[in-house]
CSV table of C-alpha atoms and ligand atoms in Angstrom, one decimal:
chain,number,residue,atom,x,y,z
A,1,MET,CA,5.8,16.9,-20.0
A,2,LEU,CA,5.9,14.0,-22.7
A,3,PRO,CA,3.4,11.9,-23.6
A,4,THR,CA,4.1,8.0,-21.9
A,5,LEU,CA,4.5,4.7,-24.3
A,6,PHE,CA,4.4,1.6,-22.8
A,7,PRO,CA,7.7,0.5,-23.0
A,8,ASN,CA,9.8,0.0,-25.4
A,9,GLY,CA,8.3,2.7,-27.1
A,10,LEU,CA,4.7,1.0,-27.5
A,11,LYS,CA,1.3,2.7,-27.6
A,12,LYS,CA,-1.0,-0.3,-27.2
A,13,ALA,CA,-1.6,-2.9,-24.4
A,14,PHE,CA,-3.3,-6.5,-24.3
A,15,THR,CA,-4.4,-7.8,-20.7
A,16,LEU,CA,-6.6,-10.6,-19.8
A,17,SER,CA,-8.6,-10.8,-16.2
A,18,TYR,CA,-9.9,-14.3,-14.8
A,19,ASP,CA,-11.8,-14.8,-11.6
A,20,ASP,CA,-12.2,-17.1,-8.7
A,21,GLY,CA,-9.7,-20.1,-9.1
A,22,CYS,CA,-12.1,-22.4,-11.3
A,23,TYR,CA,-11.6,-25.7,-13.4
A,24,ASP,CA,-12.0,-24.1,-16.8
A,25,ASP,CA,-9.0,-21.5,-16.2
A,26,LEU,CA,-6.4,-24.9,-17.4
A,27,LYS,CA,-7.5,-24.9,-20.8
A,28,LEU,CA,-7.3,-20.5,-20.8
A,29,ILE,CA,-4.0,-21.0,-19.3
A,30,GLU,CA,-3.3,-23.2,-22.7
A,31,LEU,CA,-4.9,-21.1,-24.8
A,32,MET,CA,-2.6,-18.2,-23.8
A,33,LYS,CA,0.6,-20.5,-23.9
A,34,THR,CA,-0.6,-20.8,-27.3
A,35,TYR,CA,-1.4,-17.4,-28.2
A,36,GLN,CA,1.6,-16.0,-25.9
A,37,VAL,CA,-0.6,-13.4,-24.6
A,38,ARG,CA,-0.3,-12.2,-20.5
A,39,GLY,CA,-3.1,-12.0,-18.2
A,40,THR,CA,-3.9,-12.2,-14.4
A,41,PHE,CA,-6.5,-14.7,-12.5
A,42,ASN,CA,-7.9,-13.9,-9.4
A,43,VAL,CA,-8.0,-16.5,-7.2
A,44,SER,CA,-9.5,-17.0,-3.4
A,45,SER,CA,-7.2,-19.1,-2.3
A,46,GLY,CA,-9.7,-21.0,0.6
A,47,ILE,CA,-11.9,-21.7,-1.6
A,48,THR,CA,-10.9,-25.2,-3.3
A,49,ARG,CA,-11.8,-28.9,-5.0
A,50,ALA,CA,-11.3,-31.8,-3.1
A,51,GLU,CA,-7.7,-33.3,-4.1
A,52,GLY,CA,-8.8,-37.4,-5.4
A,53,THR,CA,-12.0,-35.1,-6.7
A,54,GLU,CA,-13.6,-35.3,-10.0
A,55,PRO,CA,-15.1,-32.0,-11.1
A,56,THR,CA,-18.1,-31.8,-12.3
A,57,GLY,CA,-20.2,-29.5,-11.4
A,58,HIS,CA,-20.8,-26.1,-13.8
A,59,TRP,CA,-18.0,-24.0,-11.6
A,60,GLU,CA,-15.9,-25.8,-10.3
A,61,ARG,CA,-13.1,-24.6,-9.2
A,62,MET,CA,-9.4,-26.2,-9.1
A,63,THR,CA,-8.0,-28.8,-6.3
A,64,LYS,CA,-4.4,-27.0,-4.9
A,65,SER,CA,-1.9,-29.6,-6.5
A,66,GLU,CA,-3.6,-27.6,-10.0
A,67,ARG,CA,-3.3,-24.5,-9.0
A,68,LYS,CA,0.0,-25.5,-9.3
A,69,ALA,CA,-0.2,-24.3,-13.2
A,70,TYR,CA,-0.9,-21.4,-12.5
A,71,ASN,CA,2.9,-21.1,-11.6
A,72,GLN,CA,4.1,-19.1,-15.3
A,73,ASP,CA,5.6,-16.7,-15.9
A,74,PHE,CA,2.8,-14.9,-18.4
A,75,ILE,CA,0.6,-14.9,-14.9
A,76,GLU,CA,-0.5,-13.4,-12.2
A,77,VAL,CA,-1.6,-14.8,-9.7
A,78,ALA,CA,-4.0,-12.6,-7.7
A,79,VAL,CA,-6.2,-11.3,-4.5
A,80,HIS,CA,-10.1,-12.6,-4.4
A,81,GLY,CA,-10.4,-12.2,-0.9
A,82,GLU,CA,-10.2,-15.2,0.5
A,83,THR,CA,-13.3,-16.7,1.0
A,84,HIS,CA,-15.0,-15.0,-2.3
A,85,ARG,CA,-17.2,-12.8,1.0
A,86,ASP,CA,-19.0,-9.7,-0.9
A,87,PHE,CA,-16.6,-5.9,0.5
A,88,THR,CA,-19.5,-4.5,1.6
A,89,LYS,CA,-21.6,-7.3,3.5
A,90,ILE,CA,-18.5,-8.1,5.9
A,91,THR,CA,-17.7,-5.8,8.7
A,92,GLU,CA,-13.8,-4.1,8.6
A,93,PRO,CA,-12.6,-6.4,10.5
A,94,GLU,CA,-13.2,-9.2,8.6
A,95,LEU,CA,-12.8,-6.6,5.2
A,96,VAL,CA,-9.0,-6.6,5.9
A,97,TYR,CA,-9.2,-11.0,6.7
A,98,GLU,CA,-10.2,-11.6,3.5
A,99,ILE,CA,-7.6,-9.7,1.6
A,100,MET,CA,-4.8,-10.5,4.3
A,101,ALA,CA,-5.5,-13.7,4.4
A,102,ASP,CA,-6.1,-14.4,0.7
A,103,LYS,CA,-2.9,-12.7,0.0
A,104,ALA,CA,-0.7,-14.5,2.6
A,105,ALA,CA,-2.2,-17.3,1.6
A,106,LEU,CA,-1.2,-17.0,-2.3
A,107,GLU,CA,2.4,-16.1,-1.1
A,108,LYS,CA,2.9,-18.9,0.0
A,109,GLU,CA,1.3,-21.1,-2.5
A,110,PHE,CA,3.2,-19.5,-5.7
A,111,GLY,CA,6.4,-17.3,-3.8
A,112,GLY,CA,6.3,-13.2,-4.1
A,113,VAL,CA,4.2,-10.4,-3.2
A,114,THR,CA,1.2,-10.2,-4.5
A,115,ARG,CA,0.3,-6.5,-5.5
A,116,GLY,CA,-3.5,-6.9,-7.4
A,117,ALA,CA,-6.8,-7.9,-6.8
A,118,ALA,CA,-10.6,-8.0,-8.2
A,119,TYR,CA,-13.8,-7.3,-6.1
A,120,PRO,CA,-15.7,-10.4,-5.3
A,121,TYR,CA,-18.9,-10.0,-6.9
A,122,GLY,CA,-17.4,-6.7,-8.6
A,123,SER,CA,-19.3,-5.1,-5.3
A,124,PHE,CA,-16.9,-2.1,-3.8
A,125,ASN,CA,-17.4,1.5,-2.0
A,126,ASP,CA,-15.0,3.9,-0.4
A,127,LEU,CA,-14.2,1.5,2.9
A,128,SER,CA,-13.4,-1.6,1.0
A,129,VAL,CA,-10.9,0.7,-1.3
A,130,GLU,CA,-8.7,2.3,1.4
A,131,ILE,CA,-8.4,-1.2,3.3
A,132,LEU,CA,-6.9,-2.6,0.2
A,133,LYS,CA,-4.3,0.7,-0.3
A,134,ARG,CA,-3.8,0.0,3.3
A,135,CYS,CA,-3.5,-4.1,2.1
A,136,GLY,CA,-0.7,-2.5,-0.3
A,137,ILE,CA,-3.0,-3.5,-2.7
A,138,LYS,CA,-1.7,-1.8,-6.3
A,139,TYR,CA,-5.3,-2.4,-8.8
A,140,CYS,CA,-8.2,-3.5,-7.4
A,141,ARG,CA,-11.3,-4.8,-10.6
A,142,THR,CA,-14.5,-4.1,-10.6
A,143,VAL,CA,-17.2,-6.0,-13.6
A,144,TRP,CA,-17.9,-2.1,-14.8
A,145,SER,CA,-17.4,-2.3,-18.1
A,146,ASP,CA,-15.7,1.2,-19.4
A,147,TYR,CA,-16.2,1.1,-23.3
A,148,SER,CA,-13.2,2.5,-24.0
A,149,LEU,CA,-9.6,1.5,-24.8
A,150,ASN,CA,-8.0,4.8,-22.5
A,151,MET,CA,-5.3,4.4,-19.7
A,152,PRO,CA,-7.5,3.9,-15.6
A,153,THR,CA,-7.7,6.8,-14.2
A,154,ASP,CA,-8.2,5.3,-10.9
A,155,TRP,CA,-6.4,2.0,-10.4
A,156,LEU,CA,-8.5,1.2,-7.3
A,157,ARG,CA,-11.7,1.3,-9.0
A,158,LEU,CA,-10.7,-0.1,-12.1
A,159,ARG,CA,-12.7,-0.7,-15.0
A,160,PRO,CA,-12.0,-3.4,-17.6
A,161,THR,CA,-13.0,-2.7,-21.2
A,162,ALA,CA,-15.5,-5.4,-21.8
A,163,HIS,CA,-16.3,-8.7,-20.3
A,164,HIS,CA,-15.6,-11.2,-23.0
A,165,ASP,CA,-18.8,-12.5,-23.9
A,166,ASP,CA,-19.7,-8.6,-24.1
A,167,PRO,CA,-21.5,-7.5,-27.8
A,168,LYS,CA,-19.8,-4.9,-28.3
A,169,LEU,CA,-16.2,-6.4,-27.8
A,170,PRO,CA,-15.8,-7.6,-31.5
A,171,GLU,CA,-15.9,-3.3,-32.2
A,172,ILE,CA,-13.0,-2.6,-29.5
A,173,ILE,CA,-11.0,-5.5,-30.7
A,174,GLU,CA,-11.3,-4.2,-34.6
A,175,THR,CA,-10.1,0.3,-33.0
A,176,PHE,CA,-7.9,-1.2,-30.5
A,177,LEU,CA,-5.9,-3.3,-34.0
A,178,ASN,CA,-6.7,-1.1,-36.5
A,179,GLU,CA,-6.2,3.1,-34.4
A,180,GLU,CA,-2.7,4.8,-34.9
A,181,PRO,CA,-3.3,5.7,-31.1
A,182,LYS,CA,-1.7,9.4,-29.9
A,183,GLN,CA,-1.2,7.8,-26.7
A,184,PRO,CA,-1.0,5.0,-24.4
A,185,ARG,CA,-4.7,2.6,-24.8
A,186,MET,CA,-4.8,-0.6,-23.3
A,187,LEU,CA,-7.7,-3.4,-24.1
A,188,TYR,CA,-9.0,-5.4,-20.7
A,189,ILE,CA,-10.9,-8.2,-21.4
A,190,TRP,CA,-11.9,-10.2,-18.2
A,191,GLY,CA,-14.7,-12.7,-17.6
A,192,HIS,CA,-15.0,-16.4,-16.1
A,193,ALA,CA,-13.3,-19.7,-18.1
A,194,PRO,CA,-16.5,-22.1,-16.7
A,195,GLU,CA,-18.9,-18.7,-19.1
A,196,PHE,CA,-17.6,-20.2,-21.8
A,197,LYS,CA,-18.7,-23.9,-21.2
A,198,LEU,CA,-21.4,-22.9,-19.8
A,199,HIS,CA,-21.8,-20.6,-23.0
A,200,GLY,CA,-20.4,-23.2,-25.9
A,201,ASN,CA,-18.3,-20.5,-26.9
A,202,TRP,CA,-14.7,-20.8,-25.8
A,203,GLU,CA,-13.9,-20.9,-30.2
A,204,MET,CA,-15.0,-17.1,-30.3
A,205,MET,CA,-13.0,-16.5,-26.8
A,206,GLU,CA,-9.9,-18.3,-28.8
A,207,GLU,CA,-10.4,-16.3,-32.7
A,208,TYR,CA,-10.1,-13.2,-30.2
A,209,LEU,CA,-6.6,-14.1,-28.9
A,210,LYS,CA,-5.7,-15.2,-32.4
A,211,LYS,CA,-6.6,-12.2,-33.4
A,212,LEU,CA,-4.8,-10.1,-31.0
A,213,SER,CA,-1.8,-12.5,-30.7
A,214,GLY,CA,1.7,-11.8,-32.7
A,215,LEU,CA,1.8,-8.2,-32.9
A,216,GLU,CA,4.5,-6.2,-33.1
A,217,ASP,CA,2.9,-2.6,-31.7
A,218,VAL,CA,1.6,-4.4,-28.7
A,219,TRP,CA,2.9,-4.9,-24.6
A,220,TYR,CA,1.6,-8.4,-24.0
A,221,ALA,CA,1.4,-7.5,-19.9
A,222,THR,CA,-0.1,-9.0,-16.8
A,223,ASN,CA,-2.7,-6.3,-14.7
A,224,ILE,CA,0.3,-5.8,-12.6
A,225,GLU,CA,2.9,-4.5,-15.0
A,226,ILE,CA,0.1,-2.3,-16.9
A,227,CYS,CA,0.0,-0.8,-13.6
A,228,GLU,CA,2.9,-0.7,-12.5
A,229,TYR,CA,4.3,0.6,-15.0
A,230,ASP,CA,1.6,3.9,-15.7
A,231,LEU,CA,2.0,4.1,-10.9
A,232,ALA,CA,5.8,4.6,-12.5
A,233,ALA,CA,4.9,6.7,-15.4
A,234,LYS,CA,2.4,9.3,-13.2
A,235,ALA,CA,5.7,8.9,-10.1
A,236,LEU,CA,7.5,11.3,-12.8
A,237,GLU,CA,8.7,14.6,-11.7
A,238,TYR,CA,9.5,17.5,-14.7
A,239,SER,CA,11.0,21.0,-14.3
A,240,ALA,CA,9.7,23.9,-13.7
A,241,ASP,CA,9.8,24.5,-17.3
A,242,GLY,CA,9.3,21.3,-19.0
A,243,LYS,CA,12.4,20.5,-20.0
A,244,CYS,CA,14.2,18.1,-17.4
A,245,VAL,CA,12.5,15.1,-16.3
A,246,TYR,CA,13.2,13.0,-12.9
A,247,ASN,CA,12.2,10.0,-12.2
A,248,PRO,CA,12.4,8.5,-8.9
A,249,THR,CA,11.0,5.1,-9.7
A,250,ALA,CA,12.5,1.5,-10.0
A,251,LYS,CA,11.4,1.5,-14.1
A,252,THR,CA,12.5,2.9,-16.8
A,253,VAL,CA,9.7,4.9,-18.2
A,254,TRP,CA,8.8,5.9,-21.8
A,255,LEU,CA,8.2,8.9,-23.7
A,256,GLY,CA,7.4,10.0,-26.3
A,257,LYS,CA,9.5,12.8,-28.1
A,258,PHE,CA,8.5,13.8,-31.8
A,259,GLY,CA,8.6,11.0,-33.7
A,260,GLU,CA,11.3,10.2,-31.3
A,261,THR,CA,11.7,8.0,-27.7
A,262,VAL,CA,13.1,9.1,-24.7
A,263,THR,CA,13.3,6.8,-22.4
A,264,VAL,CA,13.7,7.5,-18.6
A,265,ALA,CA,15.9,4.6,-15.8
A,266,PRO,CA,15.1,4.5,-12.4
A,267,GLY,CA,17.0,7.6,-10.9
A,268,GLU,CA,18.0,9.0,-13.6
A,269,THR,CA,17.4,12.8,-14.5
A,270,VAL,CA,17.0,13.5,-17.6
A,271,LYS,CA,16.9,16.7,-20.5
A,272,LEU,CA,13.8,17.0,-22.8
B,1,ZN,ZN1,-15.3,-13.9,-8.4
């Protein structure tokens, strides 16, 4: 087996994940556009602000027409429960409905096939993981910081690197920027956009994004892009002697070989 690399032979990936479909996401989207980073917004489709009203509270949601701002190629819209109910405190049929009603509504609103999610309140148990899987969800983010840049081992119990307010984050960003990794590294920052207003730290976030933007050795990707690439890399099949690899997936996978890059196209068998 050869070590996996990200697309184009890169070893670092950066992504964002922001919850609740809040009005303040609009400002974050502008910053993401300015600094050309990609990420995911986890939206409870059933909770909106009424059209024609002004956002007044701290945690105001978007109106349905404001949510059109998510329609950008650098954004993934993902499930967050139709009405943001705690997945561990509802019956199994209610849980199925929370997930599927949200998925169906988001697909109607934004098109495509919604395959990502974040747990409302970060709450999950084995049943919610199982139901998500059956509903076609590939990953679901928790709120438990991993404080590492390692790739996730369990995408349905996904642990982010850190929340944007975490005091450990600046040091982790420096490590991400400066280290020469031997294996793929992922910096995954999450939060809620209204927290920037509440804590008066929009500038801090802009500094982070400025620092992390435009780097040649970083793959800027949404959550689902990284997840599905990782799943494709893990699905590669090797010959008994490990000298031949077959790619049964629909994604090209990059592998690292003595400083050189090997690509394995969909359906291709490659000698190593
Ligand atoms: Zn939430």
